[in-house]
Amino acid sequence: MSAMSANRREFIKKSVKASAAVYAASLGFSAKSYAGIIGANDRVRVGAIGFSDRFRQALFPSFSNHYKELNFDIVAVSDLWNKRRNEGMDFLKEKMGHDIIGCRNNEELYNLKNIDAVFVATSDFQHALHAIEAVKAGCDAYVEKPFAETMEDNRAALKTIKASDRIVQIGSQRRSGVNYQSADQFIKDGKFGPITMVELTWNVNQPGRWRRPALVAQLNEADTDWKRFLMNRPFEKWDPRKYLEYRLFWPYSSGLPGQWMSHQIDTVHWFSGLKHPRSVVANGGVYMWKDGRKSWDTMTAVFDYGPQNDPSTGFQVTFGSRMHNGDETPSEIYYSNGGELNLITNKVSPKGGLTQKMAEAMGMQANLLPEFDLAKPSGKVVASANTGGDVLTSSHVRNWMECIRSRKQPNAPVEAGYYHSIANIMTTAAAHTGSKATFDEKTQEVMVGGKVFRY
C-alpha cells in the first residue's frame, strides 16, 4: 500500500468514527460511553463467576439462546472449588466447542485481560462484592439477586457501579417480561387508580430445596479457599454446609427474603416509583425442616409504602412464603378501589371493586376497572430450583447482551438491585430483632429501635 493510500484509508477511518460519534451524541450517548461500544463484528468474551446450579441450569441455557446471533462467547470460568471448576471447564468446552480457561479465583480470571463481561452467580452475600470486582476490572456484569445482604455492601456497590461506564444488569428478570411491562405502563398511566394493597406469596413443597447433602459429603477444605469464600464476613471455622447450603445460614443469605421476595418486591418499586418501604415488620420460624438451618422455612412480612413526607397516603404490601406446602405458583396481586391487577392470570378485572350500587348508597361515583388481558405472558414464572432457559430469564439475558453492544441502560440497572436490597435488609432486620425496621434516608441505613442494624 502506498503512503498516499494508507493516509487516505486512515483519514476515512477517522471520519467514519467522528461521524458515528456525532450520531451517538445525538442519541444521548456520552463520548465515554461511545468509546465503550463494541463493534458488531467484535466477539464479546464472557467469563462465568461461579459454576453454580443457577448458572448451569438457567443463565447458560438463556445465554445459549442468543450468543451465536449476537456474537458472544464464553472463554473462562472461575470457581473456588476445584470440583466445580473442573466440571465447569468440561461442561462449557462441550457446549461452546473450544477449550475453557479454569481460574482458581476471580483475580486469576481478570488477570487474563481478555474478558469483556461476566455472569455473577455466586453465593447471595457475594453478589455485590463480586459486582464491584467486575466493574473495577473494566467488565460489564449480569449480577444475580439478591444484590446485597448488608447496607455496607449495597452502598459500596452502587457507588462503584455508578462511577463507571459499565453495563450491569441485576437478575430481576420480571423487568424483561412483556406482561410485567404492560402492568407497569397501565399503573403509571393512571388507569389502575391508587394502589391500596399488594399481596405477594411464594409457596413451595420441596423438602430438599437449598440442601446439598451429597455435595457436602464430597467437599474438603483443602479443595477450596474458605478465606476467599468468606470475603468480608466474620471469620469462622470451616463449615462445608455454610459453603454449599449458604441459603440456610445468616449472614451468608437472608433465605426467603433474598431468594424469593427480592423478585416480587422489585415489581412494587418499579410499578409505584417508590424506592423502599417506610417500615417493615416480620414473623416466622423453622416449623417443618428441623435440619440445623437458621433461615426460616415459613414467614410473613408486612410493609408500609408511601411518600416519606406524607404518612396520610400510601398502601400496604404483604409477603408470605412457606417451604412445606405449596403449588409452586408465585402470586402477585395488586389492588385498587376499582378492582385488581393479577399477575398470576395476567388480567385486570373489577373483582372486589366498588360497585355503582355501593357507591350511590354513599353518594359517590364508582370507578370499576374493565376486564382485559394485560398482555400475552412472556413466560410463566418458574418456582422450581431448575428453571431451565425460561422465557423471562432468556429475555433478561438477551437484554443485557444487547445493552453491552448499544451501551444503553438495561431493564434492571443497579438502582433496581439497590432498592430491592433495602427492602430485603429491612425485612431481615425486622425478622432478627422482632421489632419494626425503618430506613434513614440521610445515612442510607436500616434502623431498628433507633440503632443501625448490623449482622
XYZ file of C-alpha atoms in Angstrom:
455
model
C 0.000 0.000 0.000
C 1.407 3.408 -0.946
C 1.828 6.104 1.691
C -0.901 8.163 -0.028
C -3.443 5.324 0.008
C -2.550 4.461 3.596
C -3.132 8.078 4.649
C -6.403 8.129 2.730
C -7.575 4.940 4.463
C -6.701 6.353 7.890
C -8.484 9.620 7.049
C -11.659 7.732 6.036
C -11.495 5.583 9.178
C -11.235 8.640 11.419
C -14.014 10.430 9.527
C -16.371 7.485 9.932
C -15.580 7.285 13.645
C -16.148 11.014 14.070
C -19.473 10.869 12.236
C -20.567 7.912 14.320
C -19.599 9.732 17.498
C -21.698 12.754 16.474
C -24.640 10.437 15.741
C -24.188 8.673 19.076
C -24.129 12.038 20.861
C -27.412 12.960 19.173
C -28.921 9.824 20.749
C -27.760 10.862 24.193
C -24.534 8.831 24.464
C -21.546 10.487 26.111
C -18.118 10.338 24.496
C -17.060 7.976 27.261
C -19.941 5.560 26.696
C -19.494 5.725 22.917
C -15.861 4.728 23.328
C -17.072 1.554 25.029
C -19.346 0.456 22.189
C -18.249 -2.906 20.855
C -18.347 -3.297 17.091
C -20.892 -5.662 15.580
C -18.088 -7.873 14.260
C -16.197 -7.960 17.578
C -16.865 -11.040 19.661
C -17.806 -10.327 23.284
C -15.786 -12.600 25.562
C -17.606 -13.678 28.721
C -16.412 -15.251 31.961
C -18.523 -17.254 34.414
C -18.044 -16.229 38.041
C -19.170 -19.335 39.921
C -20.144 -22.580 38.199
C -23.284 -22.795 40.311
C -26.608 -24.538 39.772
C -28.114 -21.187 38.820
C -25.505 -20.575 36.141
C -25.658 -24.093 34.729
C -29.439 -24.551 34.862
C -30.772 -21.090 33.973
C -28.216 -18.491 32.909
C -26.255 -20.645 30.495
C -29.372 -22.053 28.741
C -30.620 -18.464 28.381
C -27.233 -17.322 27.035
C -27.289 -20.262 24.603
C -30.476 -18.922 23.026
C -28.718 -15.773 21.824
C -24.928 -15.976 21.799
C -24.457 -17.027 18.175
C -26.763 -14.333 16.819
C -25.198 -11.610 18.988
C -21.609 -12.875 18.560
C -20.805 -13.676 22.194
C -18.569 -16.394 23.587
C -17.728 -17.868 26.998
C -13.983 -18.284 27.394
C -13.306 -18.779 31.120
C -14.829 -19.934 34.402
C -13.816 -19.048 37.953
C -14.741 -21.228 40.926
C -13.013 -21.664 44.282
C -13.838 -25.394 44.479
C -11.700 -27.488 42.152
C -14.542 -29.977 41.565
C -16.934 -27.345 40.247
C -14.173 -25.529 38.385
C -13.263 -28.705 36.506
C -16.930 -29.516 35.876
C -17.405 -26.008 34.526
C -14.475 -26.316 32.154
C -15.735 -29.665 30.820
C -19.368 -28.516 30.557
C -18.535 -25.272 28.754
C -15.965 -26.901 26.479
C -18.628 -29.324 25.270
C -21.247 -26.601 24.835
C -19.027 -23.899 23.303
C -16.859 -26.177 21.188
C -13.463 -24.948 22.407
C -11.197 -25.070 25.451
C -12.214 -23.072 28.507
C -9.725 -21.465 30.897
C -10.314 -22.511 34.503
C -9.421 -19.969 37.182
C -8.949 -20.682 40.879
C -10.392 -17.278 41.802
C -11.665 -14.065 40.243
C -8.268 -12.374 40.406
C -6.877 -15.011 38.062
C -9.832 -14.549 35.709
C -9.478 -10.774 35.468
C -5.721 -11.091 35.017
C -6.425 -12.831 31.696
C -7.046 -9.321 30.307
C -9.378 -10.647 27.595
C -12.683 -10.728 29.473
C -15.329 -8.193 28.398
C -18.233 -9.290 30.591
C -19.117 -11.750 33.360
C -22.042 -13.622 34.807
C -22.023 -13.372 38.622
C -23.891 -16.371 40.048
C -22.172 -16.952 43.372
C -23.409 -17.052 46.980
C -26.027 -14.468 47.971
C -23.762 -12.352 50.188
C -21.067 -12.208 47.494
C -23.097 -10.706 44.620
C -22.499 -7.005 45.353
C -18.840 -7.606 46.216
C -18.268 -9.577 43.009
C -20.038 -6.839 41.042
C -17.528 -4.339 42.451
C -14.644 -6.579 41.357
C -16.078 -6.909 37.848
C -16.571 -3.195 37.328
C -13.125 -2.337 38.689
C -11.699 -4.842 36.201
C -13.468 -2.974 33.382
C -16.106 -5.661 32.772
C -19.837 -5.484 32.221
C -21.777 -7.813 34.508
C -25.006 -9.751 34.870
C -25.414 -9.955 38.654
C -27.813 -12.393 40.277
C -30.171 -11.314 43.029
C -30.299 -10.597 45.879
C -27.925 -7.788 45.027
C -26.731 -7.177 48.594
C -27.473 -8.542 52.057
C -25.995 -5.627 54.045
C -26.254 -1.876 53.509
C -22.458 -1.545 53.665
C -22.088 -3.797 50.613
C -25.144 -2.245 48.956
C -23.813 1.322 49.187
C -20.295 0.356 48.108
C -21.545 -1.477 45.004
C -23.928 1.320 43.990
C -21.168 3.934 44.307
C -18.628 1.900 42.313
C -21.009 0.990 39.514
C -22.486 4.495 39.169
C -18.967 5.938 38.895
C -18.192 3.607 35.987
C -19.460 3.268 32.423
C -20.110 -0.470 32.807
C -23.382 -2.188 31.882
C -24.709 -4.002 34.951
C -27.937 -5.982 34.770
C -29.486 -7.139 38.058
C -31.078 -10.593 37.768
C -34.647 -9.340 38.332
C -35.983 -10.959 35.186
C -39.586 -9.824 35.618
C -38.436 -6.476 34.222
C -37.958 -8.133 30.830
C -41.425 -9.738 30.752
C -43.985 -8.132 28.426
C -46.818 -8.843 30.883
C -44.942 -7.072 33.700
C -44.044 -4.202 31.378
C -47.726 -3.878 30.430
C -48.721 -3.842 34.105
C -46.157 -1.130 34.820
C -47.451 1.030 31.968
C -51.107 0.519 32.958
C -50.425 1.660 36.522
C -48.183 4.572 35.533
C -50.806 5.787 33.035
C -53.166 6.258 35.989
C -55.699 3.748 34.655
C -55.497 1.475 37.691
C -56.013 4.186 40.277
C -54.063 4.491 43.538
C -52.633 1.184 44.754
C -54.237 0.285 48.085
C -52.606 -3.096 48.774
C -50.328 -5.715 47.242
C -50.329 -9.403 48.182
C -47.168 -11.358 47.382
C -46.888 -15.097 48.034
C -44.311 -17.758 47.155
C -45.176 -21.216 48.454
C -43.462 -24.496 47.606
C -43.272 -28.044 48.950
C -39.685 -29.020 48.249
C -38.026 -30.940 51.100
C -34.584 -30.732 49.533
C -34.677 -27.086 48.499
C -31.362 -25.416 49.294
C -29.937 -28.668 50.716
C -26.860 -30.303 49.121
C -26.058 -33.306 51.385
C -24.350 -35.371 48.680
C -22.129 -32.458 47.671
C -21.398 -31.508 51.280
C -20.006 -35.013 51.807
C -17.619 -34.517 48.859
C -16.270 -31.106 49.860
C -12.955 -30.869 51.712
C -11.465 -27.598 52.901
C -8.208 -28.357 51.058
C -10.072 -28.376 47.740
C -11.338 -24.804 48.002
C -10.427 -21.438 49.552
C -12.528 -20.842 52.660
C -10.997 -17.435 53.451
C -11.732 -16.140 49.948
C -15.264 -17.508 50.205
C -15.932 -15.549 53.424
C -14.813 -12.259 51.808
C -15.833 -9.557 54.304
C -17.905 -11.779 56.606
C -16.541 -12.504 60.104
C -14.100 -15.392 60.114
C -15.373 -18.696 61.468
C -14.083 -22.246 61.286
C -14.577 -24.297 58.137
C -18.154 -25.480 57.569
C -18.995 -27.207 54.263
C -22.727 -26.739 54.887
C -22.336 -22.961 55.011
C -20.238 -23.098 51.842
C -22.753 -25.149 49.823
C -26.030 -24.637 51.730
C -25.404 -20.943 52.404
C -29.071 -20.014 51.810
C -29.894 -21.663 55.137
C -27.440 -19.610 57.195
C -27.153 -15.908 58.015
C -25.003 -13.833 57.349
C -24.401 -15.689 54.074
C -28.028 -15.348 52.987
C -31.296 -13.973 54.296
C -33.109 -17.033 52.917
C -36.695 -16.422 51.865
C -36.455 -12.600 51.554
C -33.310 -12.579 49.435
C -34.118 -15.595 47.322
C -37.783 -15.023 46.535
C -39.119 -11.786 47.979
C -36.441 -9.774 46.165
C -38.058 -10.687 42.834
C -41.547 -9.688 43.888
C -40.785 -6.585 45.943
C -38.868 -5.235 42.951
C -42.137 -5.025 40.999
C -43.617 -2.900 43.804
C -40.776 -0.384 43.472
C -40.947 -0.492 39.674
C -44.721 -0.043 39.367
C -45.128 2.526 42.160
C -41.958 4.549 41.625
C -41.172 4.257 45.340
C -37.639 3.324 46.339
C -38.206 1.365 49.539
C -40.728 0.717 52.335
C -41.394 3.207 55.084
C -41.397 0.342 57.597
C -41.366 -3.465 57.830
C -42.424 -5.988 60.472
C -41.917 -9.746 60.114
C -42.574 -13.013 61.876
C -41.988 -16.690 61.215
C -39.799 -19.621 62.129
C -38.446 -23.049 61.266
C -41.662 -25.018 61.675
C -41.034 -28.027 59.442
C -37.439 -28.653 58.331
C -35.508 -29.291 61.568
C -32.180 -29.862 59.828
C -29.970 -27.324 61.589
C -30.905 -24.427 59.320
C -31.166 -20.908 60.708
C -33.198 -19.378 57.873
C -36.951 -19.637 58.408
C -38.995 -22.105 56.369
C -42.158 -20.035 56.939
C -42.563 -16.285 57.174
C -44.853 -13.297 56.739
C -43.620 -9.738 56.309
C -45.815 -6.638 56.269
C -44.644 -3.428 54.599
C -45.887 0.135 54.711
C -45.207 2.006 51.445
C -45.775 5.622 50.568
C -44.134 9.062 50.396
C -41.732 9.710 53.265
C -43.128 13.207 53.766
C -46.812 12.271 53.669
C -47.915 9.485 56.040
C -51.576 10.151 55.147
C -51.198 8.353 51.808
C -49.718 5.015 50.831
C -50.505 1.311 50.745
C -49.693 -1.982 52.421
C -47.721 -4.908 50.994
C -47.649 -8.408 52.453
C -45.176 -11.167 51.585
C -45.930 -14.704 52.717
C -43.822 -17.761 51.999
C -43.724 -21.373 53.173
C -41.492 -24.227 52.081
C -43.617 -27.167 53.257
C -46.946 -26.778 51.454
C -47.409 -25.011 48.138
C -48.219 -25.319 44.459
C -45.086 -23.533 43.179
C -47.139 -20.677 41.700
C -45.725 -17.353 42.900
C -48.524 -14.817 43.270
C -48.542 -11.049 42.826
C -51.914 -9.295 43.106
C -52.279 -5.503 43.108
C -55.469 -3.957 44.490
C -57.154 -0.610 43.967
C -60.641 0.536 44.893
C -61.729 -0.251 41.330
C -60.555 -3.880 41.177
C -57.376 -5.899 40.886
C -54.345 -6.456 38.680
C -53.453 -10.136 38.890
C -50.049 -11.276 37.671
C -50.952 -14.953 38.032
C -53.712 -14.696 35.428
C -52.230 -11.585 33.744
C -55.660 -9.952 33.917
C -57.024 -6.647 35.080
C -60.567 -7.015 36.400
C -63.208 -5.212 38.501
C -63.085 -8.084 41.038
C -63.654 -6.754 44.539
C -64.039 -3.181 43.314
C -66.550 -0.623 44.471
C -69.782 -1.202 42.507
C -72.035 1.599 41.291
C -74.786 0.471 43.670
C -72.442 0.605 46.640
C -71.103 3.981 45.529
C -74.567 5.507 45.029
C -75.552 4.482 48.551
C -72.680 6.624 49.789
C -73.213 9.442 47.319
C -70.038 8.505 45.410
C -69.070 7.698 41.851
C -67.778 4.164 41.241
C -64.700 3.663 39.129
C -64.753 -0.046 38.320
C -61.914 -1.347 36.197
C -62.653 -3.009 32.855
C -61.725 -6.679 32.427
C -58.937 -7.456 29.965
C -55.657 -9.304 29.498
C -52.525 -7.302 30.279
C -50.532 -8.942 27.508
C -49.605 -12.341 26.278
C -47.395 -13.625 29.084
C -43.703 -13.644 28.288
C -43.415 -16.901 30.164
C -44.757 -18.351 33.398
C -42.735 -17.559 36.497
C -40.893 -20.756 37.402
C -40.604 -21.624 41.098
C -38.682 -24.876 40.797
C -34.965 -24.970 41.550
C -34.128 -25.817 37.916
C -35.811 -23.148 35.785
C -34.009 -24.022 32.563
C -33.824 -21.286 29.947
C -37.265 -19.926 30.849
C -38.628 -17.089 28.744
C -38.293 -14.406 31.427
C -34.640 -15.197 32.160
C -33.839 -15.672 28.473
C -35.324 -12.266 27.617
C -33.440 -10.666 30.503
C -30.083 -12.145 29.497
C -30.675 -11.044 25.914
C -31.480 -7.503 27.056
C -28.136 -7.402 28.903
C -26.266 -8.729 25.868
C -27.893 -6.151 23.570
C -27.069 -3.353 26.021
C -23.427 -4.411 26.123
C -23.317 -3.556 22.422
C -25.529 -0.439 22.473
C -24.247 0.875 25.878
C -27.833 1.723 26.799
C -29.026 1.054 30.343
C -30.568 -2.428 30.764
C -34.065 -3.208 32.036
C -32.822 -3.794 35.604
C -29.988 -1.326 36.274
C -28.033 -1.213 39.516
C -30.639 1.030 41.186
C -33.180 -1.821 40.966
C -30.805 -4.009 42.959
C -30.015 -1.266 45.442
C -33.676 -0.647 46.236
C -34.766 -4.285 46.475
C -31.810 -4.834 48.808
C -33.045 -2.071 51.122
C -36.402 -3.879 51.410
C -34.650 -7.217 51.947
C -32.337 -5.875 54.641
C -35.232 -4.144 56.405
C -37.073 -7.481 56.394
C -34.015 -9.273 57.776
C -33.660 -6.625 60.492
C -37.324 -6.983 61.495
C -37.091 -10.785 61.488
C -33.877 -10.931 63.548
C -34.901 -8.366 66.151
C -38.664 -8.804 66.368
C -39.023 -5.024 66.015
C -40.213 -2.651 63.314
C -37.493 -1.717 60.820
C -37.300 1.701 59.163
C -34.880 3.419 56.791
C -32.838 6.566 57.380
C -32.726 8.475 54.078
C -29.856 10.696 55.181
C -27.463 7.951 56.276
C -28.880 5.253 53.970
C -29.012 2.859 56.913
C -31.643 0.351 58.065
C -32.739 1.249 61.573
C -34.287 -0.780 64.402
C -35.122 0.772 67.769
C -33.155 3.893 66.909
C -29.994 1.911 66.127
C -28.306 0.901 62.884
C -28.955 -2.791 62.099
C -25.748 -4.845 61.965
C -25.414 -8.575 61.351
